[in-house]
XYZ file of N, CA and C in Angstrom:
537
model
N 27.873 -4.712 43.288
C 26.701 -4.329 42.384
C 25.826 -3.575 42.979
N 24.752 -3.424 42.482
C 23.721 -2.160 43.139
C 23.054 -2.733 44.240
N 22.826 -4.166 44.411
C 22.070 -4.527 45.775
C 23.018 -4.409 46.746
N 24.454 -4.900 46.515
C 25.338 -4.653 47.581
C 25.469 -3.374 48.018
N 25.405 -2.479 47.082
C 25.789 -1.056 47.628
C 24.460 -0.589 48.314
N 23.306 -0.966 48.129
C 22.029 -0.515 48.983
C 22.330 -1.268 50.232
N 22.435 -2.721 50.210
C 22.838 -3.242 51.498
C 23.714 -2.392 52.425
N 24.917 -2.019 51.712
C 25.935 -1.756 52.641
C 25.706 -0.093 53.169
N 24.923 0.685 52.259
C 24.303 1.943 52.715
C 23.249 1.744 53.811
N 22.518 0.879 53.804
C 21.669 0.649 54.926
C 22.469 0.145 56.326
N 23.009 -0.696 56.207
C 23.993 -1.116 57.348
C 24.611 0.011 58.081
N 25.324 0.938 57.107
C 26.101 2.227 57.664
C 24.972 3.004 58.354
N 23.641 2.881 58.102
C 22.561 3.942 58.415
C 22.144 3.373 59.896
N 22.401 2.013 60.273
C 21.831 1.456 61.631
C 22.802 1.992 62.617
N 22.239 2.929 63.616
C 23.122 3.602 64.800
C 23.560 2.383 65.493
N 24.703 2.156 65.985
C 25.185 1.474 66.879
C 25.208 -0.024 66.203
N 25.606 -0.212 64.767
C 25.298 -1.452 64.262
C 25.969 -2.607 64.956
N 27.329 -2.210 65.178
C 28.428 -3.455 65.816
C 27.814 -3.796 66.995
N 27.578 -2.893 67.956
C 27.079 -3.101 69.231
C 25.777 -3.804 69.064
N 25.090 -3.687 68.339
C 23.519 -4.465 68.115
C 23.756 -5.700 67.663
N 24.854 -5.669 66.597
C 25.110 -7.271 65.981
C 26.377 -7.243 66.171
N 26.952 -7.833 67.371
C 28.561 -8.124 67.448
C 28.992 -9.389 66.076
N 28.065 -10.254 66.198
C 28.515 -11.404 65.314
C 27.746 -11.043 63.992
N 28.434 -10.813 62.989
C 27.776 -10.343 61.647
C 28.269 -11.556 60.560
N 27.412 -11.864 59.644
C 27.942 -13.109 58.439
C 27.183 -12.312 57.441
N 28.269 -11.866 56.283
C 27.813 -11.478 55.117
C 27.842 -12.619 54.247
N 26.672 -12.773 53.451
C 26.456 -13.918 52.446
C 26.378 -13.207 51.165
N 27.275 -13.939 50.448
C 27.425 -13.310 48.921
C 27.422 -14.491 47.939
N 27.158 -14.294 46.684
C 27.302 -15.145 45.594
C 28.622 -15.684 45.430
N 28.899 -17.070 45.237
C 30.238 -17.612 45.087
C 30.718 -16.877 43.611
N 31.774 -16.471 43.404
C 32.295 -15.713 42.346
C 32.130 -13.959 42.399
N 31.222 -13.580 43.408
C 31.106 -12.110 43.485
C 32.113 -11.644 44.364
N 33.102 -11.507 43.897
C 34.439 -10.874 44.716
C 34.429 -9.308 44.879
N 33.423 -8.901 44.030
C 33.305 -7.183 44.448
C 32.346 -7.224 45.467
N 31.357 -7.749 45.985
C 30.411 -7.804 46.914
C 31.367 -8.170 47.947
N 31.932 -9.394 48.061
C 32.833 -9.552 49.172
C 34.183 -8.586 49.414
N 34.679 -7.786 48.462
C 35.557 -6.906 48.867
C 34.841 -5.695 49.545
N 33.590 -5.192 49.020
C 32.770 -4.378 49.798
C 32.362 -4.559 51.033
N 32.053 -5.637 51.543
C 31.640 -6.138 52.616
C 32.835 -5.950 53.659
N 33.728 -6.601 53.041
C 35.110 -6.273 54.179
C 35.477 -4.918 54.312
N 35.459 -4.240 53.378
C 36.104 -2.674 53.452
C 34.699 -2.236 54.432
N 33.579 -2.420 54.231
C 32.781 -1.699 55.360
C 32.851 -2.394 56.769
N 33.388 -3.668 56.888
C 33.766 -3.969 58.244
C 35.033 -3.212 58.762
N 36.024 -2.982 57.784
C 36.946 -2.411 58.233
C 36.741 -0.803 58.683
N 35.820 -0.151 57.823
C 35.179 0.964 58.183
C 34.626 1.223 59.519
N 33.829 0.234 59.712
C 33.117 0.017 61.054
C 34.022 0.244 62.227
N 35.015 -0.764 61.878
C 35.983 -0.961 63.087
C 36.656 0.008 63.509
N 37.084 0.924 62.547
C 37.766 2.029 62.718
C 37.322 2.982 63.324
N 35.920 3.137 62.892
C 34.812 4.089 63.602
C 34.896 3.786 65.134
N 34.921 2.470 65.536
C 34.829 2.108 66.878
C 35.912 2.140 67.587
N 37.279 2.321 67.175
C 38.404 2.466 67.803
C 38.211 3.464 69.106
N 38.746 2.836 69.975
C 38.810 3.988 71.283
C 37.523 3.676 71.978
N 36.636 2.943 71.383
C 35.311 2.539 72.382
C 35.607 1.164 73.039
N 35.064 0.906 74.013
C 35.173 -0.494 74.573
C 35.226 -1.680 73.563
N 36.055 -2.773 73.707
C 35.937 -3.662 73.024
C 34.576 -4.705 72.981
N 33.969 -5.061 72.255
C 32.832 -5.641 72.569
C 32.683 -7.056 71.838
N 33.857 -7.703 71.563
C 34.140 -8.923 70.903
C 33.431 -9.160 69.819
N 33.293 -7.941 68.840
C 32.766 -7.913 67.545
C 33.599 -8.799 66.458
N 32.834 -9.573 65.833
C 33.412 -10.526 64.827
C 32.335 -10.343 63.556
N 33.128 -10.518 62.410
C 32.357 -10.474 61.245
C 33.009 -11.935 60.276
N 32.279 -12.297 59.515
C 32.605 -13.358 58.535
C 31.850 -13.087 57.202
N 32.614 -13.611 56.442
C 31.939 -13.565 54.843
C 31.932 -14.925 54.144
N 30.760 -15.264 53.863
C 30.402 -16.605 53.133
C 29.960 -16.728 52.013
N 30.610 -17.255 50.995
C 30.084 -17.384 49.622
C 29.121 -18.461 49.615
N 28.058 -18.386 48.861
C 27.162 -19.491 48.803
C 26.821 -19.609 47.349
N 26.419 -20.753 46.416
C 26.304 -21.119 45.166
C 24.744 -20.054 44.770
N 25.142 -19.658 43.613
C 24.026 -18.819 43.098
C 22.971 -19.882 43.062
N 21.674 -19.417 43.189
C 20.412 -20.246 43.086
C 20.195 -20.422 41.616
N 20.411 -19.429 40.575
C 20.124 -19.426 39.430
C 21.120 -18.458 38.875
N 22.123 -18.898 37.624
C 23.096 -17.958 37.061
C 22.130 -17.221 35.831
N 22.670 -16.053 35.437
C 21.870 -15.604 34.512
C 22.139 -16.255 33.276
N 21.197 -16.356 32.434
C 21.102 -17.583 31.628
C 20.884 -18.830 31.472
N 20.643 -19.422 32.837
C 20.819 -20.660 33.088
C 19.536 -21.287 32.853
N 19.380 -22.311 32.203
C 18.240 -23.049 31.877
C 17.291 -23.307 33.111
N 15.966 -23.165 32.851
C 15.112 -23.301 33.736
C 14.923 -24.975 34.346
N 15.423 -25.847 33.408
C 15.427 -27.145 33.738
C 16.510 -27.499 34.679
N 17.545 -26.812 34.938
C 18.592 -27.050 35.677
C 18.777 -26.078 37.041
N 17.665 -25.164 36.956
C 17.570 -24.139 38.238
C 17.084 -24.927 39.570
N 16.314 -25.842 39.356
C 16.086 -26.391 40.714
C 17.152 -27.141 41.318
N 18.004 -27.772 40.725
C 19.105 -28.486 41.278
C 20.314 -27.342 41.826
N 20.457 -26.252 41.174
C 21.430 -25.405 41.513
C 20.565 -24.826 42.964
N 19.321 -24.485 42.652
C 18.720 -23.671 43.923
C 18.807 -24.931 44.928
N 18.770 -25.896 45.058
C 18.876 -27.088 45.912
C 20.262 -26.940 46.783
N 20.952 -26.819 45.701
C 22.437 -26.649 46.420
C 22.375 -25.375 47.362
N 22.034 -24.480 47.070
C 22.153 -23.199 47.684
C 21.279 -23.205 48.855
N 20.039 -23.937 48.612
C 19.229 -24.062 50.029
C 20.016 -24.694 50.944
N 20.747 -25.958 50.483
C 21.497 -26.893 51.511
C 22.699 -26.083 52.178
N 23.220 -25.269 51.565
C 24.398 -24.400 52.255
C 23.547 -23.342 53.099
N 22.916 -22.738 52.799
C 22.143 -21.749 53.588
C 21.371 -22.616 55.022
N 21.116 -23.428 54.804
C 20.370 -24.430 56.132
C 21.706 -24.416 56.834
N 22.706 -24.816 56.406
C 23.901 -24.971 57.096
C 24.455 -23.917 57.658
N 24.325 -22.823 57.233
C 24.585 -21.504 57.941
C 23.675 -20.875 58.846
N 22.466 -21.322 58.699
C 21.385 -20.959 59.559
C 21.660 -21.637 60.763
N 21.847 -23.020 60.766
C 21.940 -24.021 62.001
C 23.138 -23.587 62.642
N 23.884 -23.460 61.896
C 25.644 -23.190 62.694
C 25.427 -21.830 63.157
N 24.995 -20.884 62.627
C 25.346 -19.269 63.336
C 24.090 -18.955 64.134
N 22.715 -19.395 63.788
C 21.442 -19.285 64.408
C 21.435 -17.542 64.589
N 21.436 -16.974 63.363
C 21.488 -15.416 63.590
C 20.355 -14.723 64.293
N 20.455 -13.596 64.741
C 19.460 -12.605 65.679
C 18.430 -12.203 64.500
N 19.320 -11.602 63.502
C 18.585 -10.948 62.510
C 19.127 -11.346 60.928
N 18.278 -11.662 59.915
C 18.394 -11.866 58.555
C 18.062 -10.675 57.653
N 18.949 -9.883 57.413
C 18.321 -8.702 56.568
C 18.675 -8.878 55.056
N 17.865 -8.961 54.199
C 18.042 -9.217 52.851
C 17.468 -7.958 51.948
N 18.191 -7.870 50.764
C 17.627 -7.109 49.756
C 17.772 -7.399 48.493
N 18.274 -8.781 48.112
C 18.656 -8.484 46.645
C 17.946 -9.725 46.215
N 18.093 -9.932 44.628
C 17.438 -10.931 43.962
C 18.066 -12.313 44.430
N 17.418 -13.167 43.510
C 17.864 -14.794 43.595
C 17.704 -15.225 45.077
N 19.123 -15.243 45.587
C 19.533 -15.880 47.126
C 18.550 -15.419 47.988
N 17.991 -14.051 47.989
C 17.305 -13.733 49.013
C 16.267 -14.647 49.637
N 15.293 -15.158 48.493
C 14.305 -16.133 48.840
C 14.776 -17.249 49.354
N 15.896 -17.809 48.961
C 16.500 -18.908 49.438
C 16.992 -18.944 50.790
N 17.605 -17.820 51.080
C 18.087 -17.619 52.602
C 16.816 -17.596 53.494
N 15.809 -16.947 53.252
C 14.657 -16.571 53.635
C 13.930 -18.106 54.154
N 13.892 -18.605 52.842
C 13.252 -20.245 52.981
C 13.947 -21.193 53.886
N 15.351 -20.997 53.899
C 16.215 -22.030 54.659
C 15.810 -21.715 56.251
N 15.861 -20.292 56.683
C 15.413 -20.057 58.021
C 14.235 -20.212 58.478
N 13.021 -20.447 57.408
C 11.898 -20.582 57.755
C 11.753 -22.198 58.076
N 12.442 -23.022 57.178
C 12.446 -24.667 57.286
C 13.254 -24.999 58.411
N 14.298 -24.230 59.065
C 15.296 -24.503 60.281
C 13.930 -24.248 61.337
N 13.075 -23.185 61.472
C 12.035 -23.088 62.384
C 11.265 -24.138 62.538
N 10.595 -24.261 61.256
C 9.459 -25.547 61.140
C 10.031 -26.606 61.819
N 11.138 -27.164 61.140
C 11.852 -28.691 61.668
C 12.462 -28.512 62.911
N 12.502 -27.631 63.668
C 12.709 -27.528 65.007
C 11.514 -27.017 66.030
N 10.538 -26.913 65.493
C 9.349 -26.866 66.200
C 9.345 -25.386 66.762
N 10.032 -24.446 66.251
C 10.492 -23.049 66.677
C 11.472 -22.917 67.784
N 12.171 -24.005 68.081
C 13.189 -23.820 69.105
C 14.645 -23.512 68.558
N 14.703 -23.382 67.335
C 15.887 -23.040 66.570
C 15.629 -22.152 65.454
N 16.532 -21.227 64.912
C 16.070 -20.357 63.652
C 15.057 -19.565 63.936
N 15.313 -18.864 65.315
C 14.334 -17.747 65.656
C 14.636 -16.263 65.034
N 15.595 -16.514 64.029
C 16.021 -15.204 63.448
C 14.843 -14.329 62.926
N 15.017 -12.912 63.254
C 14.038 -12.263 62.580
C 14.196 -11.955 61.018
N 13.451 -12.316 60.163
C 13.754 -12.031 58.740
C 13.068 -10.946 58.028
N 14.152 -9.914 57.594
C 13.432 -8.750 57.146
C 14.075 -8.806 55.512
N 13.088 -8.364 54.529
C 13.468 -8.174 53.464
C 13.255 -6.826 53.177
N 14.342 -6.239 52.578
C 13.841 -4.567 52.245
C 13.862 -4.469 50.511
N 13.009 -4.164 50.000
C 12.702 -4.079 48.516
C 14.015 -2.986 47.990
N 14.516 -3.298 46.853
C 15.205 -2.156 46.295
C 14.590 -0.808 46.247
N 15.063 0.284 46.299
C 14.842 1.702 46.076
C 14.365 1.487 44.701
N 14.880 0.769 43.610
C 14.811 1.006 42.236
C 13.320 0.548 41.929
N 12.619 -0.278 42.789
C 11.362 -0.854 42.667
C 10.121 0.246 43.314
N 9.742 0.967 42.372
C 8.794 2.127 42.519
C 7.209 1.496 42.663
N 6.883 0.828 41.817
C 5.335 0.547 41.630
C 5.151 -0.582 42.157
N 5.827 -1.880 42.032
C 5.659 -3.143 42.426
C 6.595 -4.002 42.958
N 6.757 -5.103 43.881
C 7.691 -5.981 44.434
C 8.433 -6.645 43.177
N 9.555 -6.809 43.476
C 10.386 -7.824 42.408
C 10.156 -9.168 42.663
N 10.422 -9.774 41.722
C 10.041 -11.493 42.103
C 10.733 -11.884 43.256
N 11.750 -11.338 43.961
C 12.161 -11.923 45.097
C 11.411 -11.265 46.214
N 10.914 -10.129 46.104
C 10.113 -9.628 46.952
C 8.764 -10.196 46.956
N 8.070 -10.369 45.962
C 6.836 -11.538 45.790
C 6.946 -12.769 46.517
N 8.101 -13.323 46.589
C 8.422 -14.608 47.260
C 8.533 -14.354 48.597
N 9.338 -13.744 48.958
C 9.760 -13.336 50.382
C 8.741 -12.764 51.226
N 8.035 -11.975 50.535
C 6.555 -11.288 51.240
C 5.884 -12.356 52.062
N 5.504 -13.367 51.541
C 4.998 -14.350 52.128
C 5.394 -15.379 53.635
N 6.904 -15.177 53.620
C 7.525 -15.892 54.413
C 8.372 -15.127 55.656
N 8.895 -13.875 55.220
C 9.327 -13.089 56.066
C 8.409 -12.427 57.086
N 9.492 -12.113 58.207
C 8.923 -11.599 59.375
C 8.088 -9.627 59.075
N 9.125 -9.258 58.364
C 8.729 -7.923 57.935
C 9.199 -7.631 56.295
N 8.430 -6.965 55.515
C 8.773 -6.686 54.117
C 8.852 -5.278 54.167
N 9.854 -4.479 53.790
C 10.022 -2.949 53.785
C 10.170 -2.564 52.430
N 9.282 -1.373 51.983
C 9.618 -1.106 50.757
C 9.986 0.673 50.981
N 10.584 0.936 49.831
C 11.021 2.330 49.926
C 10.092 3.574 49.428
N 9.338 2.946 48.686
C 8.434 3.959 47.717
C 6.780 3.520 48.124
N 5.949 4.547 48.778
C 4.503 4.241 49.123
C 3.736 3.757 48.116
N 4.049 4.167 47.007
C 2.818 3.330 45.891
C 2.837 1.744 45.911
N 3.993 1.229 46.420
C 4.087 -0.210 46.622
C 2.852 -0.671 47.747
N 2.767 0.090 48.748
C 2.213 -0.242 49.833
C 0.692 -0.144 49.778
N 0.161 0.651 48.577
C -1.064 0.462 47.944
C -1.493 -0.714 47.388
N -0.425 -1.665 46.919
C -0.990 -2.939 46.241
C -0.706 -4.029 47.198
N 0.317 -3.680 48.164
C 0.543 -5.036 49.096
C 0.458 -4.686 50.498
N -0.723 -4.954 51.031
C -1.252 -4.395 52.403
C -0.285 -4.560 53.560
N 0.326 -5.523 53.636
C 1.310 -5.850 54.879
C 2.738 -5.464 54.663
N 3.107 -4.986 53.579
C 4.550 -4.252 53.520
C 4.424 -3.003 54.197
N 5.896 -2.735 54.971
C 5.887 -1.450 55.634
C 6.717 -0.433 54.905
N 6.310 0.925 54.605
C 6.786 1.806 53.920
C 7.420 2.699 54.867
N 8.942 2.668 54.822
C 10.006 3.556 55.360
C 10.500 4.481 54.977
N 10.058 5.109 53.624
C 11.038 5.805 52.847
C 12.015 5.486 52.332
N 12.942 6.467 51.618
C 14.354 6.001 51.372
C 15.122 5.513 52.429
N 15.771 3.955 52.335
C 16.658 3.832 53.590
C 18.131 3.844 52.725
N 18.346 4.226 51.583
C 19.758 4.023 50.980
C 20.067 5.176 50.204
């Protein structure tokens, strides 16, 4: 999908991505086989580009998490599915203790960020010290998306790709087009 494409273009644009982040986890929605395939293809591309350079123990994994809310799902049942997603994401954060959580999508972006913040709080800051960065979609020209508005308050950095958004949300970082 569009958000997956944006994320993969951002990752491709990070110089030395494999060296900086030797253990990578791509999280996608259950049933989103296209995003899983695109992430696997990116990993193959990155590793092929690294051939001939020293081996750094690089490893990537793909993990499917339940959707926090399916398209057309009743608002009455959304809290239950969001809780299932949150529990899954809490497990991922605790097991992997990532250095960076890079988010850009709808729905689960907020749940993943919330899971990380909850781990920080429950461990009194000794676990879950991941930097959480939300990058708003380049399609959002004038205001933050709902996910962006929710993430704004709990992430370490909220990055936008259009300057007009910075005028309305004082703590966002404008970085120009990243995708």
